[in-house]
Coordinates of C-alpha atoms in Angstrom, one line a residue:
M8 CA 139.4 142.7 181.6
W9 CA 142.2 144.7 182.3
V10 CA 145.0 142.4 182.0
F11 CA 148.5 143.6 183.3
P12 CA 150.9 142.5 181.1
L13 CA 153.8 139.9 183.3
F14 CA 156.4 141.0 180.7
A15 CA 155.3 144.7 180.1
L16 CA 158.2 146.1 181.8
L17 CA 160.8 143.3 179.7
P18 CA 162.5 144.9 177.0
L19 CA 162.4 143.2 173.6
V20 CA 165.7 142.6 172.3
A21 CA 166.5 144.9 170.0
A22 CA 170.0 143.5 168.9
Q23 CA 168.6 142.9 165.5
L24 CA 170.7 142.2 162.4
P25 CA 170.8 145.5 159.9
L26 CA 168.7 145.5 156.9
P27 CA 170.7 146.0 153.6
N28 CA 170.4 149.3 152.3
P29 CA 169.4 150.0 149.6
P30 CA 166.9 147.4 150.3
F31 CA 165.3 143.9 148.5
L32 CA 162.8 144.9 146.5
P33 CA 160.6 142.1 144.3
T34 CA 162.1 141.8 140.9
N35 CA 159.8 143.6 137.8
I36 CA 157.1 140.9 136.6
S37 CA 158.6 140.6 133.3
S38 CA 161.9 139.6 134.6
G39 CA 160.4 136.4 135.6
A40 CA 159.7 135.0 132.0
Q41 CA 163.5 135.8 131.2
V42 CA 166.1 133.4 132.1
S43 CA 169.0 134.4 134.5
S44 CA 173.3 134.4 133.5
G45 CA 173.0 131.4 136.3
G46 CA 176.0 131.4 138.6
Y47 CA 175.7 130.5 142.5
P48 CA 173.6 130.9 144.2
N49 CA 171.4 131.1 141.3
P50 CA 169.7 134.9 141.2
K51 CA 166.3 133.7 140.0
W52 CA 165.9 131.8 143.1
S53 CA 167.7 134.1 145.6
S54 CA 165.2 137.0 144.5
L55 CA 162.0 134.7 145.1
L56 CA 163.0 133.7 148.2
G57 CA 163.1 137.3 148.8
S58 CA 159.8 138.1 147.5
L59 CA 158.5 134.9 149.6
L60 CA 159.7 137.2 152.7
Y61 CA 158.5 140.3 151.4
F62 CA 154.9 139.1 151.5
Y63 CA 155.2 139.2 155.4
D64 CA 156.0 142.9 155.2
E65 CA 152.5 143.2 153.3
Q66 CA 150.4 141.1 155.9
R67 CA 151.9 144.0 158.9
S68 CA 149.9 145.1 161.5
G69 CA 150.7 148.1 163.5
T70 CA 153.2 150.8 163.1
L71 CA 155.0 150.0 160.4
P72 CA 159.0 151.0 161.1
S73 CA 161.2 153.1 158.9
T74 CA 162.6 150.6 156.9
N75 CA 159.0 149.9 155.9
R76 CA 159.5 147.9 151.9
V77 CA 155.8 147.9 151.2
P78 CA 154.9 151.6 149.6
W79 CA 151.1 151.0 149.7
R80 CA 150.8 149.9 153.0
N81 CA 149.8 152.6 156.1
D82 CA 150.1 152.0 159.7
S83 CA 146.9 150.3 161.0
L84 CA 145.0 149.0 164.6
I85 CA 147.9 151.2 166.3
Y86 CA 145.8 150.7 169.6
E87 CA 144.8 147.5 169.1
G88 CA 144.4 145.8 172.9
L89 CA 145.4 148.7 175.0
D90 CA 141.2 149.1 175.6
V91 CA 141.7 145.5 177.7
G92 CA 145.0 146.3 178.8
I93 CA 147.1 144.5 176.7
D94 CA 149.3 145.7 173.7
L95 CA 148.4 143.8 171.2
I96 CA 149.8 146.4 168.6
G97 CA 151.6 144.9 165.9
G98 CA 151.8 141.3 164.4
F99 CA 150.4 139.9 161.0
Y100 CA 147.2 140.0 159.6
D101 CA 146.6 136.1 158.9
A102 CA 145.1 135.9 155.8
G103 CA 142.7 138.4 152.8
D104 CA 141.1 140.1 155.7
Y105 CA 142.2 141.6 159.2
S106 CA 141.6 139.0 161.5
K107 CA 145.1 138.3 163.7
D108 CA 145.2 134.3 164.7
T109 CA 147.3 132.8 166.9
F110 CA 146.8 129.0 166.2
P111 CA 148.0 129.2 162.5
L112 CA 150.3 131.7 163.1
S113 CA 152.2 129.6 165.7
F114 CA 152.4 126.9 163.1
V115 CA 153.7 129.5 160.6
L116 CA 156.7 130.6 162.8
T117 CA 157.6 127.1 163.7
S118 CA 157.6 125.7 160.0
I119 CA 159.8 128.6 159.3
C120 CA 162.3 128.6 162.1
W121 CA 162.4 124.8 161.4
G122 CA 163.2 125.4 157.7
A123 CA 166.1 127.9 158.6
T124 CA 167.5 125.8 161.5
D125 CA 167.8 122.6 158.8
F126 CA 168.4 124.9 155.5
G127 CA 169.6 128.1 156.6
K128 CA 172.3 128.6 154.4
G129 CA 170.2 129.1 151.7
Y130 CA 168.8 132.3 153.3
D131 CA 172.5 133.0 153.9
L132 CA 173.3 132.9 150.7
A133 CA 170.4 134.8 149.1
N134 CA 171.2 137.7 151.6
Q135 CA 167.9 137.4 153.1
T136 CA 169.0 136.6 156.3
A137 CA 168.6 139.9 158.0
Y138 CA 164.8 139.7 156.3
L139 CA 164.2 136.5 158.1
D140 CA 165.3 137.8 161.3
D141 CA 162.6 141.0 160.7
T142 CA 159.8 138.8 159.9
L143 CA 160.3 136.1 162.9
R144 CA 160.9 139.3 165.2
W145 CA 157.6 141.0 164.2
G146 CA 155.8 138.0 164.4
L147 CA 157.8 136.5 167.9
D148 CA 157.2 139.8 169.5
W149 CA 153.7 139.9 169.0
L150 CA 153.3 136.9 170.6
I151 CA 155.2 137.6 173.3
K152 CA 152.8 140.2 173.6
A153 CA 150.2 137.9 173.7
H154 CA 151.1 136.0 176.3
P155 CA 150.6 138.2 179.0
N156 CA 151.3 135.7 181.9
A157 CA 152.0 132.4 182.2
S158 CA 148.7 131.0 181.8
S159 CA 147.1 133.5 179.7
L160 CA 147.3 133.6 175.3
V161 CA 145.5 136.0 173.1
V162 CA 144.3 133.3 171.0
F163 CA 142.0 135.6 168.6
I164 CA 141.6 139.4 167.7
A165 CA 138.7 140.0 165.2
N166 CA 135.0 141.7 165.4
A167 CA 133.2 138.8 164.1
D168 CA 130.6 140.6 163.0
K169 CA 132.3 143.0 161.1
D170 CA 135.6 141.4 160.1
N171 CA 134.2 139.5 157.7
T172 CA 131.7 142.2 156.2
Y173 CA 134.6 144.8 155.8
W174 CA 136.1 144.8 152.6
G175 CA 138.6 148.1 152.3
G176 CA 142.2 149.4 153.0
D177 CA 144.1 149.2 156.3
R178 CA 143.3 153.0 156.9
S179 CA 139.7 152.2 157.6
I180 CA 139.8 148.6 159.7
P181 CA 136.7 148.9 162.4
S182 CA 138.2 149.3 165.6
P183 CA 138.3 148.5 168.5
R184 CA 138.2 145.0 167.9
S185 CA 137.4 142.0 170.4
V186 CA 140.1 140.3 172.0
Y187 CA 139.9 136.5 173.2
L188 CA 141.9 134.6 175.5
I189 CA 142.6 131.1 177.3
N190 CA 143.5 131.1 180.8
D191 CA 143.6 128.5 183.7
S192 CA 139.6 128.6 183.6
N193 CA 139.2 128.5 179.6
P194 CA 142.5 126.4 178.6
G195 CA 143.1 125.5 175.3
T196 CA 145.7 122.8 174.9
D197 CA 146.4 123.0 171.3
A198 CA 146.6 126.9 171.0
A199 CA 149.3 127.0 174.2
A200 CA 151.1 124.2 172.9
S201 CA 151.2 125.4 169.6
A202 CA 152.8 128.5 170.7
A203 CA 155.1 127.0 172.6
A204 CA 156.2 124.5 170.0
A205 CA 156.7 128.2 167.9
F206 CA 159.1 130.1 170.8
A207 CA 160.9 126.4 171.0
A208 CA 162.1 126.1 167.4
C209 CA 162.7 130.2 166.9
S210 CA 164.9 129.3 170.1
N211 CA 166.8 126.5 168.8
L212 CA 167.5 129.1 165.8
Y213 CA 168.5 131.9 167.4
A214 CA 170.7 129.9 169.8
N215 CA 172.3 128.3 166.5
R216 CA 171.0 125.0 167.9
G217 CA 171.0 122.8 164.6
F218 CA 170.2 119.1 164.1
S219 CA 173.1 117.8 162.3
N220 CA 175.9 119.3 160.2
T221 CA 176.5 116.6 157.9
T222 CA 172.9 115.9 157.2
Y223 CA 171.7 119.6 157.1
S224 CA 173.3 122.9 156.6
A225 CA 174.1 125.3 159.4
P226 CA 171.2 127.6 161.0
A227 CA 170.9 130.7 159.6
Q228 CA 173.5 133.0 160.5
L229 CA 171.4 135.2 163.4
R230 CA 172.2 133.9 166.7
N231 CA 171.8 135.6 169.1
D232 CA 171.4 134.1 172.5
S233 CA 169.6 136.8 174.6
Y234 CA 166.9 136.1 172.1
A235 CA 166.7 132.5 172.1
A236 CA 166.4 132.4 175.9
T237 CA 163.7 135.0 176.3
L238 CA 161.9 132.6 173.5
L239 CA 162.7 129.4 175.8
T240 CA 161.0 131.0 178.4
H241 CA 157.8 131.5 177.1
A242 CA 158.1 128.3 175.5
Q243 CA 158.4 126.4 178.8
Q244 CA 155.9 128.3 180.4
L245 CA 153.0 127.9 177.8
Y246 CA 153.7 124.1 177.6
S247 CA 153.5 123.9 181.4
F248 CA 150.1 125.8 180.7
A249 CA 148.6 123.5 178.4
V250 CA 149.7 120.5 180.1
N251 CA 148.7 121.3 183.4
A252 CA 145.9 123.9 182.9
T253 CA 143.2 123.9 186.3
N254 CA 140.2 122.7 184.3
G255 CA 142.0 119.9 182.1
R256 CA 143.1 119.6 178.4
K257 CA 140.6 121.0 175.8
T258 CA 140.5 121.9 172.3
Y259 CA 140.7 126.0 172.3
Q260 CA 137.4 126.6 170.4
T261 CA 135.5 124.9 173.2
S262 CA 136.5 128.2 175.5
V263 CA 136.8 130.4 172.5
P264 CA 134.1 129.2 170.2
Q265 CA 134.4 132.4 167.9
V266 CA 137.2 130.8 166.8
A267 CA 135.7 127.6 165.3
Y268 CA 134.6 129.5 161.7
A269 CA 138.1 129.5 160.4
Y270 CA 140.4 127.3 162.8
A271 CA 138.8 125.0 164.8
S272 CA 141.4 122.6 166.3
S273 CA 140.8 118.7 165.7
G274 CA 142.8 117.5 168.5
Y275 CA 145.6 118.3 170.5
G276 CA 148.2 115.3 171.0
D277 CA 150.2 116.6 167.9
D278 CA 150.7 120.0 169.4
L279 CA 151.4 118.6 173.1
T280 CA 154.2 115.9 171.2
M281 CA 155.9 119.1 168.6
A282 CA 156.2 121.3 171.6
A283 CA 157.6 118.3 173.9
L284 CA 160.0 117.3 171.1
L285 CA 161.5 120.9 170.4
L286 CA 161.8 121.9 174.0
A287 CA 163.6 118.4 174.3
Y288 CA 166.0 119.6 172.0
A289 CA 166.2 123.3 173.2
T290 CA 166.9 122.2 176.8
G291 CA 168.6 118.8 176.7
L292 CA 166.1 117.3 179.2
V293 CA 165.1 113.9 178.7
S294 CA 161.9 114.5 180.5
Y295 CA 160.5 116.6 177.5
Y296 CA 161.6 113.8 175.1
Q297 CA 159.6 111.0 177.5
D298 CA 156.7 113.5 177.0
A299 CA 156.7 113.5 173.6
E300 CA 156.8 109.8 173.2
S301 CA 154.1 109.4 175.7
F302 CA 151.8 111.4 173.6
W303 CA 152.6 110.0 170.5
S304 CA 151.2 106.7 172.1
K305 CA 148.4 108.1 174.5
Y306 CA 146.8 110.1 171.7
D307 CA 147.0 107.5 169.2
L308 CA 149.2 109.9 166.4
Q309 CA 150.7 106.4 164.6
D310 CA 147.2 106.4 162.9
S311 CA 146.0 109.7 162.2
I312 CA 149.3 110.7 160.2
R313 CA 147.5 112.4 156.8
V314 CA 148.6 115.6 156.2
F315 CA 151.0 118.7 157.7
N316 CA 149.5 122.1 158.2
W317 CA 148.3 124.4 161.1
D318 CA 146.2 122.0 162.2
S319 CA 147.5 118.4 162.1
Q320 CA 151.3 118.6 162.6
T321 CA 151.5 114.8 163.0
L322 CA 153.1 114.1 159.4
G323 CA 155.8 115.9 160.7
L324 CA 156.7 114.5 164.1
P325 CA 158.2 111.4 162.5
I326 CA 160.4 113.2 161.0
L327 CA 161.5 115.2 163.6
F328 CA 161.6 112.6 166.2
A329 CA 164.6 110.9 163.7
Q330 CA 166.8 114.2 163.6
V331 CA 166.4 114.6 167.4
N332 CA 167.6 111.0 167.8
Q333 CA 170.1 111.1 165.3
A334 CA 171.6 114.9 166.4
S335 CA 171.8 113.1 170.0
S336 CA 171.9 109.8 171.8
S337 CA 171.2 110.7 175.4
F338 CA 167.2 111.2 175.4
G339 CA 167.1 107.3 174.9
G340 CA 165.0 107.2 171.4
N341 CA 165.6 105.2 168.3
F342 CA 166.7 107.3 165.3
T343 CA 165.8 103.9 163.1
T344 CA 162.4 103.5 164.2
W345 CA 161.6 106.5 163.7
R346 CA 163.0 107.0 160.3
A347 CA 161.1 103.6 159.5
V348 CA 157.9 105.1 160.8
A349 CA 158.1 108.4 158.4
E350 CA 159.4 106.2 155.4
S351 CA 156.4 103.9 155.2
Y352 CA 154.0 106.9 155.2
F353 CA 155.9 108.4 152.2
D354 CA 157.0 105.4 150.1
N355 CA 153.3 104.8 150.6
L356 CA 152.6 108.1 149.5
I357 CA 154.9 108.5 146.3
N358 CA 154.2 105.1 145.4
N359 CA 150.5 105.8 144.8
K360 CA 149.0 104.0 147.7
G361 CA 147.3 106.9 149.7
P362 CA 146.3 108.4 151.6
G363 CA 147.0 111.2 148.8
F364 CA 146.7 111.0 145.2
L365 CA 148.2 112.7 142.2
T366 CA 145.6 114.7 139.9
D367 CA 145.7 114.2 136.0
D368 CA 148.3 116.9 135.7
G369 CA 150.4 116.1 138.6
L370 CA 149.4 117.8 141.9
L371 CA 149.2 115.9 145.3
Y372 CA 145.5 116.1 146.5
Y373 CA 144.1 115.0 149.5
D374 CA 140.0 115.1 149.7
G375 CA 138.9 116.9 152.0
D376 CA 142.2 118.9 152.9
S377 CA 142.9 119.7 149.7
D378 CA 139.5 121.0 148.6
D379 CA 139.7 124.7 150.2
A380 CA 143.7 125.3 149.4
G381 CA 145.1 122.8 146.6
L382 CA 148.5 123.5 147.1
N383 CA 148.8 123.6 150.3
P384 CA 148.8 119.4 151.3
A385 CA 151.0 119.1 148.1
L386 CA 154.4 122.1 148.9
N387 CA 154.0 120.8 153.4
V388 CA 154.5 117.2 152.2
A389 CA 157.6 118.6 149.4
M390 CA 159.1 120.3 152.6
L391 CA 159.0 117.1 154.3
L392 CA 160.0 114.7 151.9
E393 CA 163.5 117.1 151.5
R394 CA 163.9 117.0 155.5
L395 CA 164.0 113.1 155.3
A396 CA 165.8 112.4 152.0
P397 CA 169.2 113.2 153.6
M398 CA 168.6 110.5 156.4
A399 CA 166.6 108.6 154.2
S400 CA 167.7 104.2 154.3
S401 CA 168.9 104.0 150.9
A402 CA 170.3 106.1 148.3
S403 CA 167.4 105.7 146.2
K404 CA 164.9 106.2 148.4
T405 CA 166.7 109.5 149.0
V406 CA 166.8 110.3 145.0
A407 CA 162.7 109.1 144.9
Y408 CA 161.9 111.3 148.3
Q409 CA 164.0 114.5 146.1
N410 CA 162.3 113.7 142.7
F411 CA 158.9 113.6 144.4
A412 CA 159.5 116.7 146.3
Q413 CA 160.5 118.5 143.0
R414 CA 157.3 117.9 140.8
Q415 CA 155.3 119.4 143.2
V416 CA 157.7 122.5 143.3
D417 CA 157.5 122.7 140.2
Y418 CA 153.9 122.3 139.8
A419 CA 153.9 125.2 141.8
L420 CA 155.6 127.1 139.8
G421 CA 154.1 127.2 136.1
K422 CA 154.5 123.4 135.2
N423 CA 150.9 122.7 135.0
S424 CA 147.9 122.1 132.9
M425 CA 147.3 126.1 133.4
S426 CA 150.7 127.5 132.7
M427 CA 150.4 129.4 136.0
P428 CA 153.2 130.0 138.4
Y429 CA 150.9 130.3 141.8
I430 CA 153.1 133.0 143.4
V431 CA 151.7 136.7 142.6
G432 CA 154.5 138.9 141.0
A433 CA 156.4 136.0 140.3
N434 CA 155.8 135.6 136.4
P435 CA 153.4 137.4 133.7
N436 CA 151.2 134.8 133.8
S437 CA 151.0 134.8 138.0
P438 CA 147.6 135.3 139.8
Q439 CA 146.1 139.1 139.0
N440 CA 143.3 138.8 141.4
P441 CA 144.5 137.2 144.8
H442 CA 141.8 137.3 147.5
S443 CA 143.2 140.5 149.7
A444 CA 141.4 143.1 151.2
M445 CA 144.3 145.2 151.6
A446 CA 145.6 144.7 147.9
A447 CA 142.3 145.0 145.8
G448 CA 141.9 148.3 146.9
G449 CA 137.9 147.9 146.3
F450 CA 135.5 148.6 149.4
D451 CA 131.9 147.4 148.2
I452 CA 132.1 143.6 149.4
G453 CA 129.2 142.7 147.1
E454 CA 131.2 143.8 144.4
I455 CA 134.5 142.3 145.2
D456 CA 135.4 141.0 141.6
T457 CA 135.0 144.1 140.1
D458 CA 135.4 147.4 142.2
P459 CA 138.1 147.5 140.9
V460 CA 138.4 145.5 137.9
H461 CA 141.9 145.1 138.1
E462 CA 143.7 145.1 141.8
A463 CA 144.8 148.2 142.7
Y464 CA 148.3 146.6 144.1
I465 CA 150.4 143.6 143.3
L466 CA 150.9 141.4 146.0
Y467 CA 154.7 140.3 145.3
G468 CA 155.0 136.8 147.1
A469 CA 152.3 135.9 147.9
V470 CA 151.4 132.1 147.2
V471 CA 147.5 131.6 146.4
G472 CA 145.5 128.2 147.3
G473 CA 145.8 127.1 144.1
P474 CA 143.7 124.8 141.5
D475 CA 140.5 122.6 142.2
K476 CA 141.2 119.1 142.0
R477 CA 141.0 119.1 137.7
G478 CA 143.9 121.2 137.4
R479 CA 141.6 124.2 137.0
F480 CA 142.3 127.6 138.2
F481 CA 139.9 130.4 137.5
D482 CA 141.9 133.4 138.9
I483 CA 138.0 135.5 141.0
R484 CA 138.9 137.3 143.5
S485 CA 136.3 136.2 145.2
D486 CA 136.8 132.4 144.6
W487 CA 138.8 132.5 147.8
P488 CA 139.5 128.8 147.9
E489 CA 141.9 129.3 144.6
T490 CA 142.9 132.9 145.2
E491 CA 142.9 133.5 149.2
I492 CA 146.3 134.0 150.5
A493 CA 147.6 133.2 154.1
L494 CA 150.3 133.3 156.3
D495 CA 150.9 129.5 156.2
Y496 CA 150.8 128.9 152.5
N497 CA 153.8 131.2 151.7
A498 CA 155.9 128.8 154.9
P499 CA 156.8 125.9 153.1
M500 CA 157.6 127.5 150.0
L501 CA 160.3 129.6 151.9
T502 CA 161.9 126.4 152.9
L503 CA 162.1 124.8 149.5
A504 CA 163.1 127.9 148.2
A505 CA 166.1 128.5 150.6
I506 CA 166.8 124.3 149.5
H507 CA 166.9 125.7 145.8
V508 CA 169.3 128.4 146.7
M509 CA 171.8 126.1 148.3
N510 CA 171.6 123.2 145.7
D511 CA 170.1 124.3 142.5
T512 CA 171.8 126.5 139.8
K513 CA 169.4 125.7 137.2
D514 CA 166.2 128.6 137.3
P515 CA 162.9 127.9 138.9
Y516 CA 160.2 126.5 136.3
F517 CA 158.7 130.0 135.5
T518 CA 161.1 131.6 133.8
Q519 CA 160.2 129.0 130.9
L520 CA 156.5 130.7 130.7
Q521 CA 155.9 134.0 128.5
A522 CA 153.5 136.3 128.6
G523 CA 150.3 135.0 127.6
A524 CA 150.6 131.4 128.4
Y525 CA 147.9 130.9 130.7
E526 CA 145.0 133.0 128.9
K527 CA 145.7 130.2 126.3
V528 CA 144.4 127.6 128.9
K529 CA 142.0 129.7 130.9
P530 CA 139.1 127.7 132.0
K531 CA 135.7 128.8 130.7
G532 CA 132.7 129.2 132.9
Q533 CA 132.9 129.4 136.7
P534 CA 134.4 127.3 139.3
C535 CA 132.9 124.4 141.8
D536 CA 133.9 124.9 145.2
S537 CA 132.9 126.6 149.0
A538 CA 133.0 129.9 147.4
I539 CA 131.0 129.5 143.9
D540 CA 128.9 126.7 143.2
A541 CA 127.8 128.4 140.0
G542 CA 130.3 125.3 137.9
C543 CA 129.0 122.4 139.6
E544 CA 126.9 120.2 137.4
G545 CA 123.6 120.7 137.4
S546 CA 124.6 123.7 140.0
R547 CA 123.7 123.3 143.6
L548 CA 120.5 123.4 145.5
S549 CA 120.7 125.7 148.4
K550 CA 120.0 123.9 152.0
G551 CA 116.2 124.5 152.5
A552 CA 115.9 123.6 148.5
T553 CA 117.5 120.4 149.2
L554 CA 115.5 119.8 152.3
A555 CA 112.5 120.3 150.5
M556 CA 113.7 118.0 147.8
A557 CA 114.4 115.6 150.2
I558 CA 110.9 115.4 151.7
V559 CA 109.4 116.0 148.4
I560 CA 111.7 112.6 147.3
T561 CA 110.5 110.8 150.9
V562 CA 106.7 111.2 150.5
V563 CA 106.6 110.3 146.5
G564 CA 109.1 107.1 147.7
L565 CA 106.0 106.6 150.4
V566 CA 103.0 106.7 148.4
V567 CA 105.0 104.8 145.4
I568 CA 105.6 101.8 148.2
A569 CA 101.9 101.9 149.3
L570 CA 100.7 101.8 145.7
S571 CA 102.8 98.8 145.5
A572 CA 101.6 97.0 148.5
W573 CA 98.1 97.7 147.6
Y574 CA 98.5 96.2 144.0
I575 CA 100.7 93.5 145.0
Y576 CA 97.3 92.4 147.8
L577 CA 94.9 92.6 145.0
L578 CA 97.1 90.6 142.9
L579 CA 97.4 87.8 145.8
K580 CA 94.0 88.1 146.7
S581 CA 92.7 87.5 142.9
K582 CA 95.0 84.8 142.3
R583 CA 93.7 82.9 146.0
A584 CA 90.3 83.2 144.8
G585 CA 91.4 81.7 141.5
P586 CA 89.2 80.9 138.3
K587 CA 85.3 79.9 139.0
L588 CA 84.0 76.3 137.3
G589 CA 81.2 76.2 135.3

């Protein structure tokens, strides 16, 4: 279908911050095992923040700019969307393959912009603000393209039958690819609201609308009022689309079932609330704020607070409600009430009262949510705790929140049973085999782990999925729960690194780890997870074998029951007959 972009004739705001010359490049891996000379800001934290941003350069799609810093990356999919009349060139590849997924991308942009609004000084001190601007615009400009008119949004681009089997470089990605949209006839409340939240959060950042200069730092210094206004326009249109779609409110996989494989949504109440709340702060309109509180109640979000990720933003909402009400009394909300909601959850969490728990070597773990990405829930909690800590109701809570967050950050940076910093290229012990088709350099999906034996390129700055529940990390390329990389895995670590640039003169933990530390404790055998079951005790049976076994057990059980009944019948009959008297 040919869709003419409503904004095709509106030029994107070009007043971008000039990039440093010479450019920032990640440091040599060996330097990650060397302590710094100290100083403020700490050079190791500044470098880590830069590397985490550099990862997003490595994930770029489209025609790369003249300022491209990644020598092994090439232009790719430079005609994306033109066959259906929408310029969808650019944006980011979501993870280790080549799909473009709007729902998780929106969450990533919201997270990064929210973080840079609260802790922007970290980017400024590290001289990374221009790269922050560059990264955000690469994603936001694409998201603008993906919103071709007021009530349409591109939510997924991939060839499901090819992208899942193509394992190769960026020059030969199968194309053209299928483009999937939501619209009034086929709505997706969650995806539209999440995109609205991203535009609103980033509008706040570009408009320099911080929440409180006494509680947080000023936003990163990339103010551009024209760009902020453009983003706000898209936010308001998408919010209206999410709330008022002709065919009602639905999860987006209802309209586009192809997304269910990787990014199915469990609901849209949290997305609507996040969008309304960020729009309230962006516009000052009480009506948006009233919508947010109404959604919170209507969708019983109080009862679904668990993790913070692309599918569930509920855990972050009480903190954002508290921030908004602390910053302005004009919305009529109650700062103390919302802070109490947030503190209730996190007090239970850090005191081992659930819903997450600490593994034996100290990682915050949520059964189910952490199984396919062990680090992500923990790092998102650490990020939220650092945001809540300055607003806490007591000094002791502030310290407790910050200490818990610090332990999770240290864990991710190598203070764990594997002596593994889970950021590629940060240290000689960092993961060597991230699950990335681009970086791997092979072309045979059947031989992912051996073709080639060593990855062709170092995917600097990429946060991997992380260890299993037992703290083990096998560093196997095909083991995507542990080695997958993704846009959303890096997002919380960006904010956490920015906080440490601001506040920490000590080096990141990984500088204490010398080469070979991981090899000394690397686990034997194979993993037991969604990708590899060879390490499962007794090994897992296939679905067919499991079904067959169940049938056999059922039949045998019935036979045993029947024989038992017959035996009892004979026994009772014998007793009733009694002995014969002579």
